[in-house]
């Protein structure tokens, strides 16, 4: 029996660190996919999902009035991740679970903040609650992995997902302690196509490997062979250091997809360089872009906002208008 209406926040996330391995070989079942090791942390910026029991299913998707970047809802319903999540859960339980869905979006699409993945996880959790289904979180995460590599991270207890070190193809999720930080999100008017960014990553990695092999051959094949997988020791060590200090060190953060994203979308590279120079602090890309974030000391948020405004003014003709959101890690 269906219960009452359920409303959930679908939080965005940051990749505070993202180490990417080489694409899996042709003989692997997941050939072409890239193993990662990443520190995921949710942020306060969120979509709002409301699910109500209904005689038949209907789906309404709109941009919230306070969204940092709106636009058209121009994707077909059958491709929306929240809709796909609902239908995947129905397929799993083998029966119809009709709901009226209303999704108010704030997390920008194509920004690397995982908005669609978060919506999908929120839908799985909300429909389970509406229909009091006997389906475990583990089963929901299994369903989530059929929808996208980030979705399983968002299937978690509480109002926002706990941070995690995420590995493999997104299926390895090791929850870690929260580290609070003020975050200024910069939302360009353009997105970055994930597939194109990974293609650029493969091309850059192949060139780096060729250069490395030449240098190693000239040195008589001395020294350790270069790793082709994610840099696990580095990521884990820096995460533990941040947790112990209860503070995120912006100089420890990195993203292996940043430079490939710059080659796909040069405006993003100009934005990050200008923000880093004028803010006097590194600006970081999350996911495959295009959203960028800058960390701010608690007493310097207003000062950092002023620097961000100066940076955006400096690149407005090259980059175009950008939204700015003051948020927090949650």
CSV table of C-alpha atoms in Angstrom, one decimal:
chain,number,residue,atom,x,y,z
A,1,UNK,CA,0.0,0.0,0.0
A,2,UNK,CA,1.3,3.4,-0.9
A,3,UNK,CA,2.0,5.9,1.9
A,4,UNK,CA,1.9,9.7,1.9
A,5,UNK,CA,3.7,12.1,-0.3
A,6,UNK,CA,7.5,12.1,0.0
A,7,UNK,CA,9.8,15.0,-0.7
A,8,UNK,CA,13.6,14.5,-0.9
A,9,UNK,CA,16.5,16.8,-1.6
A,10,UNK,CA,18.8,15.6,-4.3
A,11,UNK,CA,22.2,17.2,-3.5
A,12,UNK,CA,24.9,17.9,-5.9
A,13,UNK,CA,28.4,16.7,-5.3
A,14,UNK,CA,32.0,17.7,-5.7
A,15,UNK,CA,34.9,15.6,-6.8
A,16,UNK,CA,37.4,17.0,-4.4
A,17,UNK,CA,40.0,14.7,-5.8
A,18,UNK,CA,39.7,12.6,-9.0
A,19,UNK,CA,42.3,10.1,-10.1
A,20,UNK,CA,41.5,8.3,-13.4
A,21,UNK,CA,43.1,5.1,-14.6
A,22,UNK,CA,43.6,4.0,-18.2
A,23,UNK,CA,40.6,2.7,-20.1
A,24,UNK,CA,39.9,-1.0,-19.5
A,25,UNK,CA,41.2,-3.3,-22.3
A,26,UNK,CA,39.1,-4.8,-25.1
A,27,UNK,CA,39.0,-8.2,-23.5
A,28,UNK,CA,37.3,-6.8,-20.3
A,29,UNK,CA,33.6,-6.9,-19.9
A,30,UNK,CA,33.6,-3.2,-19.3
A,31,UNK,CA,36.1,-2.4,-22.1
A,32,UNK,CA,36.6,1.3,-22.6
A,33,UNK,CA,35.4,2.3,-19.1
A,34,UNK,CA,37.9,4.1,-16.8
A,35,UNK,CA,38.5,3.0,-13.2
A,36,UNK,CA,38.7,5.9,-10.8
A,37,UNK,CA,39.5,6.8,-7.2
A,38,UNK,CA,37.7,9.9,-6.1
A,39,UNK,CA,36.8,11.8,-2.9
A,40,UNK,CA,33.1,12.6,-3.3
A,41,UNK,CA,31.5,15.2,-1.0
A,42,UNK,CA,27.9,16.4,-1.3
A,43,UNK,CA,27.1,20.1,-1.2
A,44,UNK,CA,24.1,22.1,0.0
A,45,UNK,CA,23.0,23.0,-3.6
A,46,UNK,CA,20.2,20.6,-4.4
A,47,UNK,CA,17.2,19.6,-6.6
A,48,UNK,CA,13.9,19.0,-4.9
A,49,UNK,CA,12.0,15.8,-5.7
A,50,UNK,CA,8.4,15.3,-4.7
A,51,UNK,CA,6.7,11.9,-5.2
A,52,UNK,CA,3.0,11.3,-4.7
A,53,UNK,CA,1.0,8.1,-5.0
A,54,UNK,CA,-1.2,8.2,-8.1
A,55,UNK,CA,-3.5,6.2,-10.2
A,56,UNK,CA,-1.0,6.4,-13.1
A,57,UNK,CA,2.5,7.8,-13.4
A,58,UNK,CA,3.2,11.4,-14.5
A,59,UNK,CA,6.5,13.3,-14.5
A,60,UNK,CA,7.0,17.1,-14.2
A,61,UNK,CA,10.5,18.6,-14.5
A,62,UNK,CA,11.2,22.3,-14.2
A,63,UNK,CA,13.9,24.7,-13.2
A,64,UNK,CA,13.5,26.2,-9.8
A,65,UNK,CA,13.2,30.0,-9.7
A,66,UNK,CA,16.5,30.2,-7.7
A,67,UNK,CA,18.4,27.9,-10.1
A,68,UNK,CA,21.9,29.3,-10.9
A,69,UNK,CA,21.5,28.3,-14.5
A,70,UNK,CA,18.2,27.5,-16.0
A,71,UNK,CA,17.4,26.9,-19.7
A,72,UNK,CA,15.1,24.5,-21.4
A,73,UNK,CA,14.1,21.0,-20.2
A,74,UNK,CA,15.0,19.8,-23.6
A,75,UNK,CA,15.6,16.1,-23.0
A,76,UNK,CA,13.0,13.4,-23.6
A,77,UNK,CA,11.4,12.0,-20.4
A,78,UNK,CA,12.5,8.5,-21.2
A,79,UNK,CA,16.1,9.7,-20.9
A,80,UNK,CA,15.7,11.5,-17.7
A,81,UNK,CA,17.6,9.6,-14.9
A,82,UNK,CA,14.9,10.0,-12.3
A,83,UNK,CA,12.3,8.6,-14.7
A,84,UNK,CA,14.6,5.8,-15.7
A,85,UNK,CA,15.2,5.0,-12.0
A,86,UNK,CA,11.4,4.8,-11.3
A,87,UNK,CA,11.0,2.4,-14.2
A,88,UNK,CA,14.0,0.3,-13.2
A,89,UNK,CA,12.6,-0.1,-9.7
A,90,UNK,CA,9.2,-1.1,-11.1
A,91,UNK,CA,11.0,-3.7,-13.3
A,92,UNK,CA,12.9,-5.0,-10.3
A,93,UNK,CA,9.8,-5.6,-8.1
A,94,UNK,CA,7.8,-6.8,-11.1
A,95,UNK,CA,4.8,-4.5,-10.7
A,96,UNK,CA,3.6,-1.0,-11.4
A,97,UNK,CA,4.4,1.7,-8.8
A,98,UNK,CA,2.5,4.7,-10.1
A,99,UNK,CA,3.5,8.1,-8.9
A,100,UNK,CA,3.2,11.7,-9.8
A,101,UNK,CA,6.8,13.1,-9.8
A,102,UNK,CA,7.6,16.8,-9.6
A,103,UNK,CA,11.3,17.6,-9.9
A,104,UNK,CA,12.5,21.2,-9.3
A,105,UNK,CA,16.1,21.4,-10.6
A,106,UNK,CA,18.8,23.7,-9.3
A,107,UNK,CA,21.9,21.6,-9.9
A,108,UNK,CA,23.0,22.5,-13.5
A,109,UNK,CA,23.1,19.9,-16.2
A,110,UNK,CA,26.4,19.0,-17.8
A,111,UNK,CA,28.3,20.6,-14.9
A,112,UNK,CA,30.0,17.7,-13.2
A,113,UNK,CA,27.9,18.1,-10.1
A,114,UNK,CA,26.0,14.8,-10.5
A,115,UNK,CA,22.6,16.4,-10.5
A,116,UNK,CA,20.9,13.7,-12.7
A,117,UNK,CA,22.5,10.9,-10.7
A,118,UNK,CA,21.4,12.4,-7.5
A,119,UNK,CA,17.8,12.8,-8.9
A,120,UNK,CA,17.8,9.1,-9.8
A,121,UNK,CA,18.9,8.0,-6.3
A,122,UNK,CA,16.3,10.3,-4.7
A,123,UNK,CA,13.7,8.7,-6.9
A,124,UNK,CA,14.7,5.2,-5.8
A,125,UNK,CA,14.6,6.2,-2.2
A,126,UNK,CA,11.4,8.1,-2.4
A,127,UNK,CA,9.4,5.4,-4.3
A,128,UNK,CA,10.6,2.8,-1.9
A,129,UNK,CA,9.3,5.0,1.0
A,130,UNK,CA,6.0,5.8,-0.8
A,131,UNK,CA,5.3,2.1,-1.4
A,132,UNK,CA,7.0,0.8,1.8
A,133,UNK,CA,8.9,-1.7,-0.4
A,134,UNK,CA,11.0,-4.4,1.2
A,135,UNK,CA,14.1,-3.4,-0.8
A,136,UNK,CA,17.5,-2.9,0.8
A,137,UNK,CA,19.9,0.0,0.2
A,138,UNK,CA,22.3,-2.6,-1.3
A,139,UNK,CA,19.7,-3.6,-3.8
A,140,UNK,CA,18.9,0.0,-4.6
A,141,UNK,CA,22.6,0.5,-5.2
A,142,UNK,CA,22.7,-2.5,-7.6
A,143,UNK,CA,19.8,-0.9,-9.5
A,144,UNK,CA,21.6,2.4,-9.4
A,145,UNK,CA,24.7,1.0,-11.1
A,146,UNK,CA,22.6,0.1,-14.1
A,147,UNK,CA,21.7,3.8,-14.5
A,148,UNK,CA,25.1,5.5,-14.1
A,149,UNK,CA,28.4,5.3,-12.3
A,150,UNK,CA,27.7,8.1,-9.9
A,151,UNK,CA,24.1,7.1,-8.9
A,152,UNK,CA,25.0,4.5,-6.2
A,153,UNK,CA,27.0,7.1,-4.2
A,154,UNK,CA,23.8,9.1,-3.6
A,155,UNK,CA,21.9,6.1,-2.3
A,156,UNK,CA,22.5,6.6,1.4
A,157,UNK,CA,20.9,7.3,4.7
A,158,UNK,CA,20.0,10.7,6.0
A,159,UNK,CA,19.1,14.0,4.2
A,160,UNK,CA,22.4,14.1,2.3
A,161,UNK,CA,24.8,11.3,1.3
A,162,UNK,CA,27.8,10.9,3.4
A,163,UNK,CA,31.2,11.6,1.8
A,164,UNK,CA,33.0,8.7,0.3
A,165,UNK,CA,36.1,7.5,-1.4
A,166,UNK,CA,34.6,6.0,-4.6
A,167,UNK,CA,36.5,3.5,-6.6
A,168,UNK,CA,36.3,1.0,-9.5
A,169,UNK,CA,33.6,2.1,-11.9
A,170,UNK,CA,31.6,3.7,-9.1
A,171,UNK,CA,30.6,0.5,-7.4
A,172,UNK,CA,33.2,0.7,-4.6
A,173,UNK,CA,31.9,3.2,-2.0
A,174,UNK,CA,33.8,3.7,1.2
A,175,UNK,CA,32.0,6.2,3.4
A,176,UNK,CA,34.2,8.6,5.3
A,177,UNK,CA,33.7,11.5,7.8
A,178,UNK,CA,32.3,14.8,6.7
A,179,UNK,CA,34.7,17.8,6.4
A,180,UNK,CA,32.9,21.1,6.5
A,181,UNK,CA,34.0,23.9,4.1
A,182,UNK,CA,32.5,27.0,2.5
A,183,UNK,CA,32.4,26.6,-1.2
A,184,UNK,CA,31.8,29.1,-4.0
A,185,UNK,CA,30.5,27.4,-7.1
A,186,UNK,CA,30.9,29.0,-10.5
A,187,UNK,CA,28.4,27.8,-13.1
A,188,UNK,CA,29.3,28.7,-16.7
A,189,UNK,CA,26.6,29.0,-19.3
A,190,UNK,CA,28.1,26.0,-21.2
A,191,UNK,CA,28.5,22.3,-20.3
A,192,UNK,CA,31.2,19.7,-21.1
A,193,UNK,CA,30.3,16.5,-22.8
A,194,UNK,CA,31.6,13.7,-20.6
A,195,UNK,CA,32.4,11.4,-23.5
A,196,UNK,CA,34.4,14.0,-25.3
A,197,UNK,CA,36.4,14.8,-22.2
A,198,UNK,CA,37.3,11.1,-21.7
A,199,UNK,CA,38.3,10.8,-25.3
A,200,UNK,CA,40.6,13.8,-24.8
A,201,UNK,CA,41.9,12.1,-21.6
A,202,UNK,CA,42.8,8.9,-23.5
A,203,UNK,CA,44.6,10.9,-26.1
A,204,UNK,CA,46.6,12.9,-23.6
A,205,UNK,CA,47.4,9.7,-21.5
A,206,UNK,CA,48.6,7.9,-24.6
A,207,UNK,CA,50.9,10.8,-25.5
A,208,UNK,CA,52.2,10.9,-21.9
A,209,UNK,CA,52.9,7.1,-22.0
A,210,UNK,CA,54.7,7.4,-25.3
A,211,UNK,CA,56.9,10.2,-24.0
A,212,UNK,CA,57.6,8.3,-20.8
A,213,UNK,CA,58.6,5.1,-22.7
A,214,UNK,CA,61.0,7.1,-24.8
A,215,UNK,CA,62.6,8.7,-21.8
A,216,UNK,CA,62.8,5.4,-20.0
A,217,UNK,CA,64.4,3.7,-23.0
A,218,UNK,CA,67.0,6.5,-23.2
A,219,UNK,CA,67.8,5.9,-19.6
A,220,UNK,CA,68.3,2.2,-20.1
A,221,UNK,CA,64.8,1.2,-18.9
A,222,UNK,CA,65.8,2.2,-15.3
A,223,UNK,CA,63.3,3.2,-12.7
A,224,UNK,CA,59.8,2.0,-11.9
A,225,UNK,CA,57.2,1.5,-14.6
A,226,UNK,CA,54.5,4.1,-14.7
A,227,UNK,CA,51.2,3.0,-13.1
A,228,UNK,CA,48.2,2.9,-15.3
A,229,UNK,CA,45.6,2.8,-12.5
A,230,UNK,CA,44.2,5.5,-10.2
A,231,UNK,CA,46.7,6.9,-7.6
A,232,UNK,CA,45.2,5.2,-4.6
A,233,UNK,CA,47.9,6.0,-2.1
A,234,UNK,CA,47.9,9.7,-2.8
A,235,UNK,CA,44.1,10.0,-2.7
A,236,UNK,CA,43.7,8.1,0.5
A,237,UNK,CA,46.5,9.8,2.3
A,238,UNK,CA,45.2,13.3,1.5
A,239,UNK,CA,41.7,12.4,2.5
A,240,UNK,CA,42.8,11.1,5.8
A,241,UNK,CA,44.9,14.2,6.4
A,242,UNK,CA,41.9,16.4,5.7
A,243,UNK,CA,39.7,14.4,8.1
A,244,UNK,CA,42.3,14.5,10.8
A,245,UNK,CA,42.7,18.3,10.5
A,246,UNK,CA,38.9,18.8,10.0
A,247,UNK,CA,39.9,21.0,7.1
A,248,UNK,CA,40.2,20.6,3.3
A,249,UNK,CA,43.5,21.9,2.0
A,250,UNK,CA,42.7,23.3,-1.4
A,251,UNK,CA,46.4,22.7,-2.5
A,252,UNK,CA,45.8,19.0,-2.1
A,253,UNK,CA,42.9,18.8,-4.5
A,254,UNK,CA,43.3,17.7,-8.1
A,255,UNK,CA,41.3,16.4,-11.0
A,256,UNK,CA,42.8,14.3,-13.8
A,257,UNK,CA,40.0,15.3,-16.1
A,258,UNK,CA,40.6,19.0,-15.8
A,259,UNK,CA,43.2,19.4,-18.6
A,260,UNK,CA,41.2,17.1,-21.0
A,261,UNK,CA,38.2,19.3,-20.3
A,262,UNK,CA,40.2,22.4,-21.1
A,263,UNK,CA,41.1,20.9,-24.5
A,264,UNK,CA,37.4,20.1,-25.2
A,265,UNK,CA,36.2,23.5,-24.0
A,266,UNK,CA,39.0,26.1,-24.0
A,267,UNK,CA,36.7,28.7,-22.3
A,268,UNK,CA,36.8,26.5,-19.2
A,269,UNK,CA,40.6,26.7,-19.1
A,270,UNK,CA,40.5,30.5,-19.3
A,271,UNK,CA,37.9,30.6,-16.5
A,272,UNK,CA,39.9,28.4,-14.2
A,273,UNK,CA,43.2,30.2,-14.8
A,274,UNK,CA,41.7,33.6,-14.3
A,275,UNK,CA,39.8,32.6,-11.1
A,276,UNK,CA,43.0,31.0,-9.7
A,277,UNK,CA,45.1,34.1,-10.4
A,278,UNK,CA,42.6,36.7,-9.1
A,279,UNK,CA,41.3,34.7,-6.2
A,280,UNK,CA,44.9,33.8,-5.1
A,281,UNK,CA,43.7,30.3,-4.5
A,282,UNK,CA,43.3,27.3,-6.9
A,283,UNK,CA,40.0,27.0,-8.7
A,284,UNK,CA,39.1,23.4,-9.3
A,285,UNK,CA,36.9,21.6,-11.9
A,286,UNK,CA,34.5,19.0,-10.6
A,287,UNK,CA,33.9,15.8,-12.5
A,288,UNK,CA,34.3,16.3,-16.3
A,289,UNK,CA,33.3,20.0,-16.0
A,290,UNK,CA,32.1,22.6,-16.5
A,291,UNK,CA,31.4,23.7,-13.0
A,292,UNK,CA,34.3,25.1,-11.0
A,293,UNK,CA,34.7,25.6,-7.3
A,294,UNK,CA,36.8,27.7,-5.0
A,295,UNK,CA,37.2,27.0,-1.3
A,296,UNK,CA,36.8,30.0,1.1
A,297,UNK,CA,37.9,30.4,4.7
A,298,UNK,CA,34.8,30.9,7.0
A,299,UNK,CA,35.7,34.6,7.7
A,300,UNK,CA,36.7,35.3,4.1
A,301,UNK,CA,33.6,34.2,2.1
A,302,UNK,CA,32.6,37.8,1.2
A,303,UNK,CA,36.2,38.7,0.3
A,304,UNK,CA,36.5,35.6,-1.9
A,305,UNK,CA,33.1,36.4,-3.5
A,306,UNK,CA,34.5,39.8,-4.4
A,307,UNK,CA,37.5,38.2,-6.1
A,308,UNK,CA,35.3,35.8,-8.0
A,309,UNK,CA,33.3,38.7,-9.3
A,310,UNK,CA,36.4,40.5,-10.5
A,311,UNK,CA,37.6,37.3,-12.2
A,312,UNK,CA,34.3,36.8,-14.0
A,313,UNK,CA,34.3,40.4,-15.1
A,314,UNK,CA,37.8,39.9,-16.6
A,315,UNK,CA,36.7,36.9,-18.7
A,316,UNK,CA,33.1,37.9,-19.5
A,317,UNK,CA,33.7,38.5,-23.2
A,318,UNK,CA,35.6,35.2,-23.6
A,319,UNK,CA,33.6,32.9,-21.3
A,320,UNK,CA,30.2,34.5,-21.2
A,321,UNK,CA,27.9,34.9,-18.2
A,322,UNK,CA,28.4,32.6,-15.2
A,323,UNK,CA,26.2,31.9,-12.2
A,324,UNK,CA,27.7,32.0,-8.7
A,325,UNK,CA,26.4,30.0,-5.8
A,326,UNK,CA,27.7,30.2,-2.2
A,327,UNK,CA,27.3,26.7,-0.8
A,328,UNK,CA,28.8,24.4,1.8
A,329,UNK,CA,30.0,20.8,1.9
A,330,UNK,CA,27.3,18.7,3.8
